[in-house]
Coordinates of C-alpha atoms in Angstrom, one line a residue:
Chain G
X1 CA 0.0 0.0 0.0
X2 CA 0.7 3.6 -0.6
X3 CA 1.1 4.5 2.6
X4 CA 3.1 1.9 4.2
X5 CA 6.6 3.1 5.8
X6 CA 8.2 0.7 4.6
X7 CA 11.3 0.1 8.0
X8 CA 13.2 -2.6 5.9
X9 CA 13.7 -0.5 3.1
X10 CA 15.0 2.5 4.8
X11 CA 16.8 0.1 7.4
X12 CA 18.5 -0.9 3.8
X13 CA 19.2 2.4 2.9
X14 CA 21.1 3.8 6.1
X15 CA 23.0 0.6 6.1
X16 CA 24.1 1.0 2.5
X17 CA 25.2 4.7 3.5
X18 CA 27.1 3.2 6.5
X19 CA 28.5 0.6 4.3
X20 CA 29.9 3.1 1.9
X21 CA 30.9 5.3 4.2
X22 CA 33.1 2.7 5.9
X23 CA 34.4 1.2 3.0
X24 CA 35.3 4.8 1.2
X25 CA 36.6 6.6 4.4
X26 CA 38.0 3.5 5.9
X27 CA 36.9 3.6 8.7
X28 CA 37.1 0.6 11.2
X29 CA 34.2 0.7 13.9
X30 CA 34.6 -1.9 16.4
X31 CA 31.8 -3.3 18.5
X32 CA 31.8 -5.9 21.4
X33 CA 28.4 -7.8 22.4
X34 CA 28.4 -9.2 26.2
X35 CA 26.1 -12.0 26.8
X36 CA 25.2 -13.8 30.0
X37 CA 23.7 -17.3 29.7
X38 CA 21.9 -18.9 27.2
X39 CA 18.4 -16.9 26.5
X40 CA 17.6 -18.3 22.7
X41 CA 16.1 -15.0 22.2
X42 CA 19.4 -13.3 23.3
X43 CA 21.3 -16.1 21.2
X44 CA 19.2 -14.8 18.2
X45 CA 19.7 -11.1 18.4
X46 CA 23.2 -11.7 19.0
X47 CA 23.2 -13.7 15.8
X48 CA 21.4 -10.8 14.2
X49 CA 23.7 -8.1 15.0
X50 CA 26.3 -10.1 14.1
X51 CA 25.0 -10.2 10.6
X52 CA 24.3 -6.6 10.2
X53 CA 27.5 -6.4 11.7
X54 CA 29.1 -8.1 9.0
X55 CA 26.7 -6.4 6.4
X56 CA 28.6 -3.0 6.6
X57 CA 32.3 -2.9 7.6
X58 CA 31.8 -3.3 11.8
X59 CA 34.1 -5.4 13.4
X60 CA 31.6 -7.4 15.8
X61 CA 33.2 -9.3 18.8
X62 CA 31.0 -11.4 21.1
X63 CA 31.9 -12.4 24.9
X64 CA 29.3 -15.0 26.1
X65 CA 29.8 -16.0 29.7
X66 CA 28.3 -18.7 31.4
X67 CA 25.2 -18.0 33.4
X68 CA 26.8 -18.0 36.9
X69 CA 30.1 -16.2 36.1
X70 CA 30.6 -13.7 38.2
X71 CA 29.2 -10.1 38.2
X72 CA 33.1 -9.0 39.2
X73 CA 34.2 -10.7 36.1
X74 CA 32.2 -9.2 34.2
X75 CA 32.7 -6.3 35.3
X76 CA 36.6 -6.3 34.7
X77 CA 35.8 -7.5 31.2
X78 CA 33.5 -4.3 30.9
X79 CA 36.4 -2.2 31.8
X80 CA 39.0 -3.9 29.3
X81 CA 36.7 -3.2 26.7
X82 CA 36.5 0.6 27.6
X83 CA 40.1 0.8 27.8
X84 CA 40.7 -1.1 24.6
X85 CA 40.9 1.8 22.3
X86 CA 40.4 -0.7 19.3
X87 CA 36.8 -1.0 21.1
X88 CA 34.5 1.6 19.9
X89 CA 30.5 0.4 21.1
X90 CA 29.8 -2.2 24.0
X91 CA 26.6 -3.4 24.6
X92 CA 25.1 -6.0 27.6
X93 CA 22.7 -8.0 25.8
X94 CA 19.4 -7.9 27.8
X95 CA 17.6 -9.3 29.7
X96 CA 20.4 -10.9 32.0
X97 CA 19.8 -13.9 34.4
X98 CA 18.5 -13.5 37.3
X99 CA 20.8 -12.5 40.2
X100 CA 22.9 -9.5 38.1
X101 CA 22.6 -6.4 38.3
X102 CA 22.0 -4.3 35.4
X103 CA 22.0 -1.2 36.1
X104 CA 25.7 -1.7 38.1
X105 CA 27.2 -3.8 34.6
X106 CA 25.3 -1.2 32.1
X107 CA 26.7 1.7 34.6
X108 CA 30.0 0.3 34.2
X109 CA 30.1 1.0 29.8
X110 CA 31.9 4.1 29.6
X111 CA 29.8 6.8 28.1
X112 CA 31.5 7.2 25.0
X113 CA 31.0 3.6 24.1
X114 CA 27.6 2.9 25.4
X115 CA 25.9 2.4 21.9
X116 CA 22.7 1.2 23.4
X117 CA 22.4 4.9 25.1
X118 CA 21.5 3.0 28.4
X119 CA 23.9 4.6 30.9
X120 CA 22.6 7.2 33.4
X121 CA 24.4 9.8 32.6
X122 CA 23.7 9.4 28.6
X123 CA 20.1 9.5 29.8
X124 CA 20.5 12.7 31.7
X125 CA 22.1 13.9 29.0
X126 CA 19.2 13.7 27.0
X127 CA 17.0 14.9 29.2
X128 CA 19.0 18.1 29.8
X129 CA 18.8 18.5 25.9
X130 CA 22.0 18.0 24.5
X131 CA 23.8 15.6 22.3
X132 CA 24.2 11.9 23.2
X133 CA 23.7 8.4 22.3
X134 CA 20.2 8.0 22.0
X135 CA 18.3 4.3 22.3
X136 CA 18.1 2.6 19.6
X137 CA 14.5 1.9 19.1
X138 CA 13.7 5.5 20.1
X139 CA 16.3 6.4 17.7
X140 CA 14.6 4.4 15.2
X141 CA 11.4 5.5 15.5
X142 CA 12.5 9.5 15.2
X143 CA 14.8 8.3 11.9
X144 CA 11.6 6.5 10.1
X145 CA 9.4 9.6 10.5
X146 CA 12.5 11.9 9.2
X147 CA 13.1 9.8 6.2
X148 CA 9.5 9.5 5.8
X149 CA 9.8 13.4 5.5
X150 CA 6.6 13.5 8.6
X151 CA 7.0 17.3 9.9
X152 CA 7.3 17.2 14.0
X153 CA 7.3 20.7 15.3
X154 CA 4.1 21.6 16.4
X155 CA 2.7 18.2 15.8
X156 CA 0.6 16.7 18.8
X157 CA 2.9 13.4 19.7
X158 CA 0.6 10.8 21.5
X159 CA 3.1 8.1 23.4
X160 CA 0.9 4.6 24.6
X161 CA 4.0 3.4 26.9
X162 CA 6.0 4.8 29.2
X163 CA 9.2 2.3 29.0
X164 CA 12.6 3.2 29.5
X165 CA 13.7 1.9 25.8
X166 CA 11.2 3.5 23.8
X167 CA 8.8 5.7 25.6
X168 CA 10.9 7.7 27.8
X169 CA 13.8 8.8 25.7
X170 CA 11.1 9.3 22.9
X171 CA 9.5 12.2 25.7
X172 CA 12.8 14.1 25.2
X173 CA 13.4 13.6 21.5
X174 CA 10.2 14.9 20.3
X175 CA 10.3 18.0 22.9
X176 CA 13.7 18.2 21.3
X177 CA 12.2 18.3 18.0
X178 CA 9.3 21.0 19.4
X179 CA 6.5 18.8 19.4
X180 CA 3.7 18.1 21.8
X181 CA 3.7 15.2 23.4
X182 CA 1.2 13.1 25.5
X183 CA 2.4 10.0 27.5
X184 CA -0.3 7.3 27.9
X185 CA -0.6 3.8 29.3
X186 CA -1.8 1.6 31.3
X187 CA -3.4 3.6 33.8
X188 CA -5.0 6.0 31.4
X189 CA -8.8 6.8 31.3
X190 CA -10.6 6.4 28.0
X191 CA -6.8 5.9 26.0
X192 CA -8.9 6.0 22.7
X193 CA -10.1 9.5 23.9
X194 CA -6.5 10.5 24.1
X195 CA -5.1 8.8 21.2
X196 CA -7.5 10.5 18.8
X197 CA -5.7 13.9 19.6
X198 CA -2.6 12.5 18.0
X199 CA -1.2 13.5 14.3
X200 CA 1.4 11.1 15.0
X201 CA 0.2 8.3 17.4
X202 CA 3.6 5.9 18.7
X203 CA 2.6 2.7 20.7
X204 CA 5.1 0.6 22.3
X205 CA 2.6 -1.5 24.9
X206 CA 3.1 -5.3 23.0
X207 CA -0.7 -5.9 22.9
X208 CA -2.1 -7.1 20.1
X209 CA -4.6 -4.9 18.1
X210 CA -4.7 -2.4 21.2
X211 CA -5.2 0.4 19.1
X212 CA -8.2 0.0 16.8
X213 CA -9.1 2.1 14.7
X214 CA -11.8 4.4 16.0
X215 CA -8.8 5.5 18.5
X216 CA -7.1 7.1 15.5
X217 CA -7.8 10.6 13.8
X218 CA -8.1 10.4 10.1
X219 CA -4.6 11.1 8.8
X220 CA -2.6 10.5 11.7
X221 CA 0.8 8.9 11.2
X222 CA 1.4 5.6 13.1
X223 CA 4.3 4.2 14.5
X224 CA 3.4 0.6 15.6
X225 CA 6.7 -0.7 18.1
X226 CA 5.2 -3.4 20.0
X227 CA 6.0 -6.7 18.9
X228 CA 3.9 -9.7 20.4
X229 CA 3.4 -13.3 19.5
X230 CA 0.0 -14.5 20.9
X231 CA -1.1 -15.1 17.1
X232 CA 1.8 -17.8 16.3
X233 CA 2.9 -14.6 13.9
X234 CA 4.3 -11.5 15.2
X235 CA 2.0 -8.4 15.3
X236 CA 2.1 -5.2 16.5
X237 CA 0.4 -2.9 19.1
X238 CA -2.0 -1.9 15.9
X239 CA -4.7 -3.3 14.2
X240 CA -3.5 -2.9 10.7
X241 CA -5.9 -3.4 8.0
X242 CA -7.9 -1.3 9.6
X243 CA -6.1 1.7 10.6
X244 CA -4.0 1.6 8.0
X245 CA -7.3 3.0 6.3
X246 CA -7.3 5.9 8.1
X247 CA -3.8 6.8 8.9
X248 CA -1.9 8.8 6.2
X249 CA 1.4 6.9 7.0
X250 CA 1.6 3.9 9.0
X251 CA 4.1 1.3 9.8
X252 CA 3.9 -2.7 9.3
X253 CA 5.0 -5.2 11.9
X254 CA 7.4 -6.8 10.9
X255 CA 9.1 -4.6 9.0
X256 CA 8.6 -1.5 10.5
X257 CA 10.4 -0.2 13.4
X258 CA 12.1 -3.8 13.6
X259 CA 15.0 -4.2 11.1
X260 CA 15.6 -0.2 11.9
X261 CA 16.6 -1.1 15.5
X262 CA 20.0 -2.5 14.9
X263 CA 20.4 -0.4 12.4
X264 CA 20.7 2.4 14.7
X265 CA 23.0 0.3 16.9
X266 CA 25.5 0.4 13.7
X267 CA 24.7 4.0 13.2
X268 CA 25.3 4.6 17.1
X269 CA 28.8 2.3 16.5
X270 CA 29.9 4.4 13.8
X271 CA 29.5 7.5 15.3
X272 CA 31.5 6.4 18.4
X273 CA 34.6 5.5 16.5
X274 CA 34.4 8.9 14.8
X275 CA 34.1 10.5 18.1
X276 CA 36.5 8.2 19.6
X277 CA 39.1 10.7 19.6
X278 CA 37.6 13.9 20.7
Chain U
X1 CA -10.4 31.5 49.6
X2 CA -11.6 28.2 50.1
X3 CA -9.5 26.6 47.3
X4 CA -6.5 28.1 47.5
X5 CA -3.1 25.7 48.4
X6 CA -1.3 27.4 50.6
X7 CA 2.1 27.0 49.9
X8 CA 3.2 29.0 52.8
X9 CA 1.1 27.2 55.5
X10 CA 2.1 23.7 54.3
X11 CA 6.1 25.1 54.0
X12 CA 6.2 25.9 57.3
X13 CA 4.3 22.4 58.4
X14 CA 7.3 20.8 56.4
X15 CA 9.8 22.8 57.7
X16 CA 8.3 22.0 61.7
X17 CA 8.1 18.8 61.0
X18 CA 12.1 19.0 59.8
X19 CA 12.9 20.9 62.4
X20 CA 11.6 18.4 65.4
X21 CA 13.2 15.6 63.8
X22 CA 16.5 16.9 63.7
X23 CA 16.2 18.2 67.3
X24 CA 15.0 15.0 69.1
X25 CA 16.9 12.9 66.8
X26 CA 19.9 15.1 67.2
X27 CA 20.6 14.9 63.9
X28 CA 23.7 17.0 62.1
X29 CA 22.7 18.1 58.7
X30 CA 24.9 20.7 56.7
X31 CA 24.8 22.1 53.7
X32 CA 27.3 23.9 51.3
X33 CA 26.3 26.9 48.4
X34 CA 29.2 27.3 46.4
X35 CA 28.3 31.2 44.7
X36 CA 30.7 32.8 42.1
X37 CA 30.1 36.3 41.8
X38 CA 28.2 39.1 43.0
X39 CA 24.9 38.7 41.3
X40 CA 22.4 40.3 43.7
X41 CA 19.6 38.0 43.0
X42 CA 21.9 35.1 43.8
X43 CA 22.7 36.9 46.9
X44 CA 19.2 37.3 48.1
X45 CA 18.2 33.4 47.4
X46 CA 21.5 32.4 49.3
X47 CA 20.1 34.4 52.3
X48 CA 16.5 32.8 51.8
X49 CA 18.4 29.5 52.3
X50 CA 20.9 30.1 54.9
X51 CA 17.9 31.8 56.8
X52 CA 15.7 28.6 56.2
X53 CA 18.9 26.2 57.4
X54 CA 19.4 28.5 60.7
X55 CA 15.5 28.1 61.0
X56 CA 15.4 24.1 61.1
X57 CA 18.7 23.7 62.1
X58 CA 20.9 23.1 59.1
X59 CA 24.5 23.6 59.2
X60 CA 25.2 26.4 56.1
X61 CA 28.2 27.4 54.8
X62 CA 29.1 29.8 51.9
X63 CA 31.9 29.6 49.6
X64 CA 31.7 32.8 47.7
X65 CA 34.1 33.0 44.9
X66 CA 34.9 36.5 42.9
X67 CA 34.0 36.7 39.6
X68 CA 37.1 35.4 37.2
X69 CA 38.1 32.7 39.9
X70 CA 39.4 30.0 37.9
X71 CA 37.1 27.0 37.2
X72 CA 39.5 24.8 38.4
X73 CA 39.8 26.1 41.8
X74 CA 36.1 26.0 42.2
X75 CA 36.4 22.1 40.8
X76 CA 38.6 21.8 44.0
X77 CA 36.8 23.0 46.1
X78 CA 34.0 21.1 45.2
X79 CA 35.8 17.7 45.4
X80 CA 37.2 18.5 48.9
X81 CA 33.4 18.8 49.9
X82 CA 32.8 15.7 48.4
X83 CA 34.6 14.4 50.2
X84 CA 34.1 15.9 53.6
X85 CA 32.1 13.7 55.9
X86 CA 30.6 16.3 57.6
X87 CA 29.0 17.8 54.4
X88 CA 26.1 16.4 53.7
X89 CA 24.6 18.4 50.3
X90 CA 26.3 20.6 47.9
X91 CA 24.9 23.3 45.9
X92 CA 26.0 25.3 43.0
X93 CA 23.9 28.8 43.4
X94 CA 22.9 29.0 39.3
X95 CA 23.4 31.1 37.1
X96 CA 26.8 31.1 37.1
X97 CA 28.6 34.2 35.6
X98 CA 29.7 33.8 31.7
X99 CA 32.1 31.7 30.9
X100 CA 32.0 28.5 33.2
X101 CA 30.6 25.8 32.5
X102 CA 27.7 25.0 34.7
X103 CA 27.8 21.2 33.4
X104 CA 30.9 20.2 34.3
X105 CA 30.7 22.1 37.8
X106 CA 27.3 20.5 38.7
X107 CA 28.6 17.0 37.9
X108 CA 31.5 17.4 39.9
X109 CA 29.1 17.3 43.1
X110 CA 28.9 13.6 44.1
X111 CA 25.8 12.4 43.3
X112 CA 24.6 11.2 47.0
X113 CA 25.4 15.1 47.9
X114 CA 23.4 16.5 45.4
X115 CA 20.4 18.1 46.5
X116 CA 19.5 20.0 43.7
X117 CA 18.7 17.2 42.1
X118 CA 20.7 18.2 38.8
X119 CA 23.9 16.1 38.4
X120 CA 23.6 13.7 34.8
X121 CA 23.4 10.9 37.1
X122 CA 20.1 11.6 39.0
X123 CA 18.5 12.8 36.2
X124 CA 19.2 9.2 34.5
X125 CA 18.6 7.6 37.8
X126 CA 14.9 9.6 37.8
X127 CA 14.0 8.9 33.9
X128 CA 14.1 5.2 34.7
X129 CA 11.6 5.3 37.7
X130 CA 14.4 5.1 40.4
X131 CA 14.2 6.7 44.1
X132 CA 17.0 9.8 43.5
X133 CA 17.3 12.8 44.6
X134 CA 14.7 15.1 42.7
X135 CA 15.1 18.8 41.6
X136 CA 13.3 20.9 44.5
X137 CA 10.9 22.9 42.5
X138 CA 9.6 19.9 40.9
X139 CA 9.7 18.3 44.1
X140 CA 7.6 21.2 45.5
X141 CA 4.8 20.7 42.8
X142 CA 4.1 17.3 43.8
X143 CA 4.5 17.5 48.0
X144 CA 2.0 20.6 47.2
X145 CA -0.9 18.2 45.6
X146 CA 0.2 15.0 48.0
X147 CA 0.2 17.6 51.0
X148 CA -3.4 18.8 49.6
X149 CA -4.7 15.5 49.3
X150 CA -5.1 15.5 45.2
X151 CA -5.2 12.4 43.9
X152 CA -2.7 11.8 40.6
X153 CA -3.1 8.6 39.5
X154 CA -5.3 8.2 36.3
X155 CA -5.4 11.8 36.1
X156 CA -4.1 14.3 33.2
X157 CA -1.9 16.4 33.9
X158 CA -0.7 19.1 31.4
X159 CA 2.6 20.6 31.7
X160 CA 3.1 24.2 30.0
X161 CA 6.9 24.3 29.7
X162 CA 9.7 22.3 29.2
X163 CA 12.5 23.4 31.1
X164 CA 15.3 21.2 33.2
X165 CA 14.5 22.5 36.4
X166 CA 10.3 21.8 36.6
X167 CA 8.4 20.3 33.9
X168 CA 11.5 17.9 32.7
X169 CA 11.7 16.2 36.0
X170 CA 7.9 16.7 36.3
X171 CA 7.1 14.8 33.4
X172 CA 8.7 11.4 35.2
X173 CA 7.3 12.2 38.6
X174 CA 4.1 12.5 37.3
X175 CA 4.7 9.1 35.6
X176 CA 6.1 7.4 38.7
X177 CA 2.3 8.4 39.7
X178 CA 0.4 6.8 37.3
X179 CA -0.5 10.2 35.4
X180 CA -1.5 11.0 31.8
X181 CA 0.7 13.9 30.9
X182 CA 1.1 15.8 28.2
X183 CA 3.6 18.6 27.7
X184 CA 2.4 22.1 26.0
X185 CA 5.3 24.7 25.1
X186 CA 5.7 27.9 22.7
X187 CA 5.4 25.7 19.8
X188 CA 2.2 23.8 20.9
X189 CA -0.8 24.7 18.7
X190 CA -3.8 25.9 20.2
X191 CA -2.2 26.0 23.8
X192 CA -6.1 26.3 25.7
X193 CA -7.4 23.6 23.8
X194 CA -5.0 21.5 25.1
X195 CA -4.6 23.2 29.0
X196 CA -9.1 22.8 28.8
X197 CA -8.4 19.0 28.9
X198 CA -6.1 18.9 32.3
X199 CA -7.2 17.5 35.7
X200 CA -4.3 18.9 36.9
X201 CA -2.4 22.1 35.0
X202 CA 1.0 23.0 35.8
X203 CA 2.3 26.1 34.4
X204 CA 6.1 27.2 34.7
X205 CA 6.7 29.6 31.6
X206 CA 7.5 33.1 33.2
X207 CA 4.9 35.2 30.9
X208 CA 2.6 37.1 33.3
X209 CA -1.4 36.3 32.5
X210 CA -0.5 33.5 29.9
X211 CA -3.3 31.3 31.6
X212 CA -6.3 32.8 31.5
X213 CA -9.8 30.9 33.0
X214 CA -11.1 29.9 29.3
X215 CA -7.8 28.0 29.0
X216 CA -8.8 25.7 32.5
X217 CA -11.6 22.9 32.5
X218 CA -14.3 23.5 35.6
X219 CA -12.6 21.6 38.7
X220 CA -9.7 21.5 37.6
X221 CA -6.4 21.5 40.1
X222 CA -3.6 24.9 38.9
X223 CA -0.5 25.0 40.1
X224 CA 1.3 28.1 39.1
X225 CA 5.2 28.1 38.7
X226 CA 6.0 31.1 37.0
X227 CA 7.3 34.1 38.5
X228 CA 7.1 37.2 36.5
X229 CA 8.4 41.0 37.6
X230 CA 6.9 42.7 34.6
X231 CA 4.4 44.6 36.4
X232 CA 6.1 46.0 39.7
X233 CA 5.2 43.3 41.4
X234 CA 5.9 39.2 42.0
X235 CA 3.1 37.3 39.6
X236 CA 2.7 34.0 37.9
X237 CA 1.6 32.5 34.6
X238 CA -2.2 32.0 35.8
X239 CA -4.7 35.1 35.5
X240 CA -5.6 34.2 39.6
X241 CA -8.8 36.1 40.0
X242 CA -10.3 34.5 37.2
X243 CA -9.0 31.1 37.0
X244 CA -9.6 30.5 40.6
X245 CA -13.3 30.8 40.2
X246 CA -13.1 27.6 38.1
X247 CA -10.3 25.4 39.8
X248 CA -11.5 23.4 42.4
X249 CA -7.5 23.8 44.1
X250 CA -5.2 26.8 42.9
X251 CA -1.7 28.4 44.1
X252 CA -1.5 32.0 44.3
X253 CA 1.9 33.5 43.4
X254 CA 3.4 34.8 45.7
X255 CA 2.8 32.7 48.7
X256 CA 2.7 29.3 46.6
X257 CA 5.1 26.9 45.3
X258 CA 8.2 29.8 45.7
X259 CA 8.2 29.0 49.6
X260 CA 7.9 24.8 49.2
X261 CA 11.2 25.1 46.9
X262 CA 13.5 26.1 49.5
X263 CA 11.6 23.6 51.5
X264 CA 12.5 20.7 49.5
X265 CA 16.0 21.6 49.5
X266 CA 16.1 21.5 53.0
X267 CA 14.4 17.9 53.0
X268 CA 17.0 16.6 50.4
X269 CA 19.6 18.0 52.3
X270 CA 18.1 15.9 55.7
X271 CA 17.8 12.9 53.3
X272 CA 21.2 13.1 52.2
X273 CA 22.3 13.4 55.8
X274 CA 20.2 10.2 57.1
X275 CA 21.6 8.4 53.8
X276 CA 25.0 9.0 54.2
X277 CA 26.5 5.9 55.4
X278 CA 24.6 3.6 52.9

């Protein structure tokens, strides 16, 4: 359809850029991946960054420790890798096993290297306005509606979520970009009330067909992030054939805000190593 | 009037309440403003706290530095309080003259000292939903509606402004409460029709009048930030005579959130002091 953003597509283009830009400037962006345990979802993202990894010019290296190794050993491997100036992005694949604690190992990524934008002070940073690593599904979400040419300032933003990944970095990035914005969830009276005030509506919840299409104005633009697989498929936050009927751009899941995720990671990657020396 | 929130009456219940703690729990709270400069504003807040600590029984001290005293020395300076056991919150009196940079000096202050709320740190630590310590006139807006037994959760709350030092931290207080919020600034379209839908409107913009009673649904809870000297006089954003026949709960400026501010600073600085062995 017409007006499907389409995520893979644009994923393909920023990673074509990235690959180009690499190959032509030489540039040699480093990334390292820690991973606790066995997760098979972890094992598959892993395998996924890898590939994208591989895709444009990034030098991926992965540390899997056993689930049980210690926190302190982790931690010291943490620290080699922000010392190692050949290191440019490390990431702590999430969720860990019980018993660590995250917010002490993601604490520990020096700022200049945290490419998931997940340390506290690159989330302050935000906040206060000025330029950091940003995470990468927030990222995403901003860089789809960009490329998508979808003005911001002065728009009416509606959030459904209020999650530290997505829907609290977005808060700052669209004030950033002058917008409105309206943070909804759970605990939100007559949500289709609000959501019909949105011209661009972003849910991040991971219920299926939460938002319907009566709870969306007629030529909003929607940005479906939740992923969910009730169905046997995965699906989004949005009732697609429906809204998509009404909404003047909308996003597929999957491939919408999906394959732009990691894309960001290898734009965030990049960035670092050109940064690396400042 | 009836439905007016006293922001001086509950102050000074806070501030009682402070002081009999600290008496019959013979507890040692001190504080440090670190001032650069001569600005006679900064001078007059200074006194407003130092008279506020003498009142409850803070230990304050002053560091007043001239104007063109080298950043590092005031780096120093902060570091040996840091470091001082006996110092139990540190505070940069803002603004600073031209030419430092107010970043790097606030994130000098350890963040378990900080009681301004405004190192990178505690801002991360805030945005995801941890207990930190909380910038005080944001602080102040939300002891004001707790104090005055408004209920948050499930309401909407509307923010006009987006600054660092209220609606920023605002925006993930009112989260932590289970609020809808929305945030309104100069570029918001139609700024009333998006005020008439709050339960709970919190101006902090500086322009005198800028809320005016059509802007405000029937019922509705104001809490007025802004503090304007345009007219001769000490005002806020909210056109009082008229809005307050409307709100079911309203500040007056002066005599509203100005007084909890200080308040909060001298319960973070208590906090700190209780926390300080952890």
């Amino acid at each position: 359809m017409d007006n499907v953003i389409d995520g893979k597509k644009i994923s393909e283009e920023i990673r074509s850029e990235l690959k180009q830009s690499i190959k032509y400037e030489m540039l040699k962006p480093s990334i390292a991946v820690i991973q606790v345990g066995d997760n098979e979802a972890s094992n598959t993202y892993v395998k996924m960054k890898e590939k994208a990894c591989d895709e444009v010019g990034i030098y991926f290296r992965h540390f899997k420790f056993e689930e049980g190794e210690s926190e302190l050993s982790i931690i010291n491997k943490i620290k080699e890798l922000n010392n190692d100036e050949y290191v440019n992005g490390v990431i702590i694949q999430l969720p860990l096993p019980d018993g660590y604690n995250e917010k002490r190992l993601v604490n520990t990524i020096i700022n200049s290297k945290d490419v998931d934008g997940l340390t506290d002070i690159n989330t302050g940073r935000l906040v206060s306005g000025r330029k950091t690593l940003v995470p990468c599904t927030a990222a995403a979400v901003i860089e789809l509606l960009k490329r998508s040419n979808v003005e911001i300032s002065g728009k009416h933003v509606v959030l459904v979520g209020r999650g530290k990944l997505t829907c609290r970095p977005l808060i700052q990035l669209f004030l950033n970009e002058d917008a409105t914005v309206t943070v909804c969830h759970s605990k939100t009276k007559d949500l289709g009330y609000v959501t019909r005030h949105a011209d661009i509506l972003v849910t991040a919840v991971g219920i299926n067909n939460i938002i319907t299409s009566d709870m969306v104005k007629d030529g909003a633009v929607v940005i479906d992030v939740g992923i969910n697989y009730e169905t046997g498929k995965i699906s989004g936050d949005v009732d697609f054939d429906n809204v998509s009927k009404k909404a003047s751009l909308i996003t597929k899941t999957p491939g919408g805000v999906g394959p732009m995720t990691v894309t960001m990671l290898l734009k965030n990657t990049v960035y670092c190593y050109l940064n690396r020396k400042k």
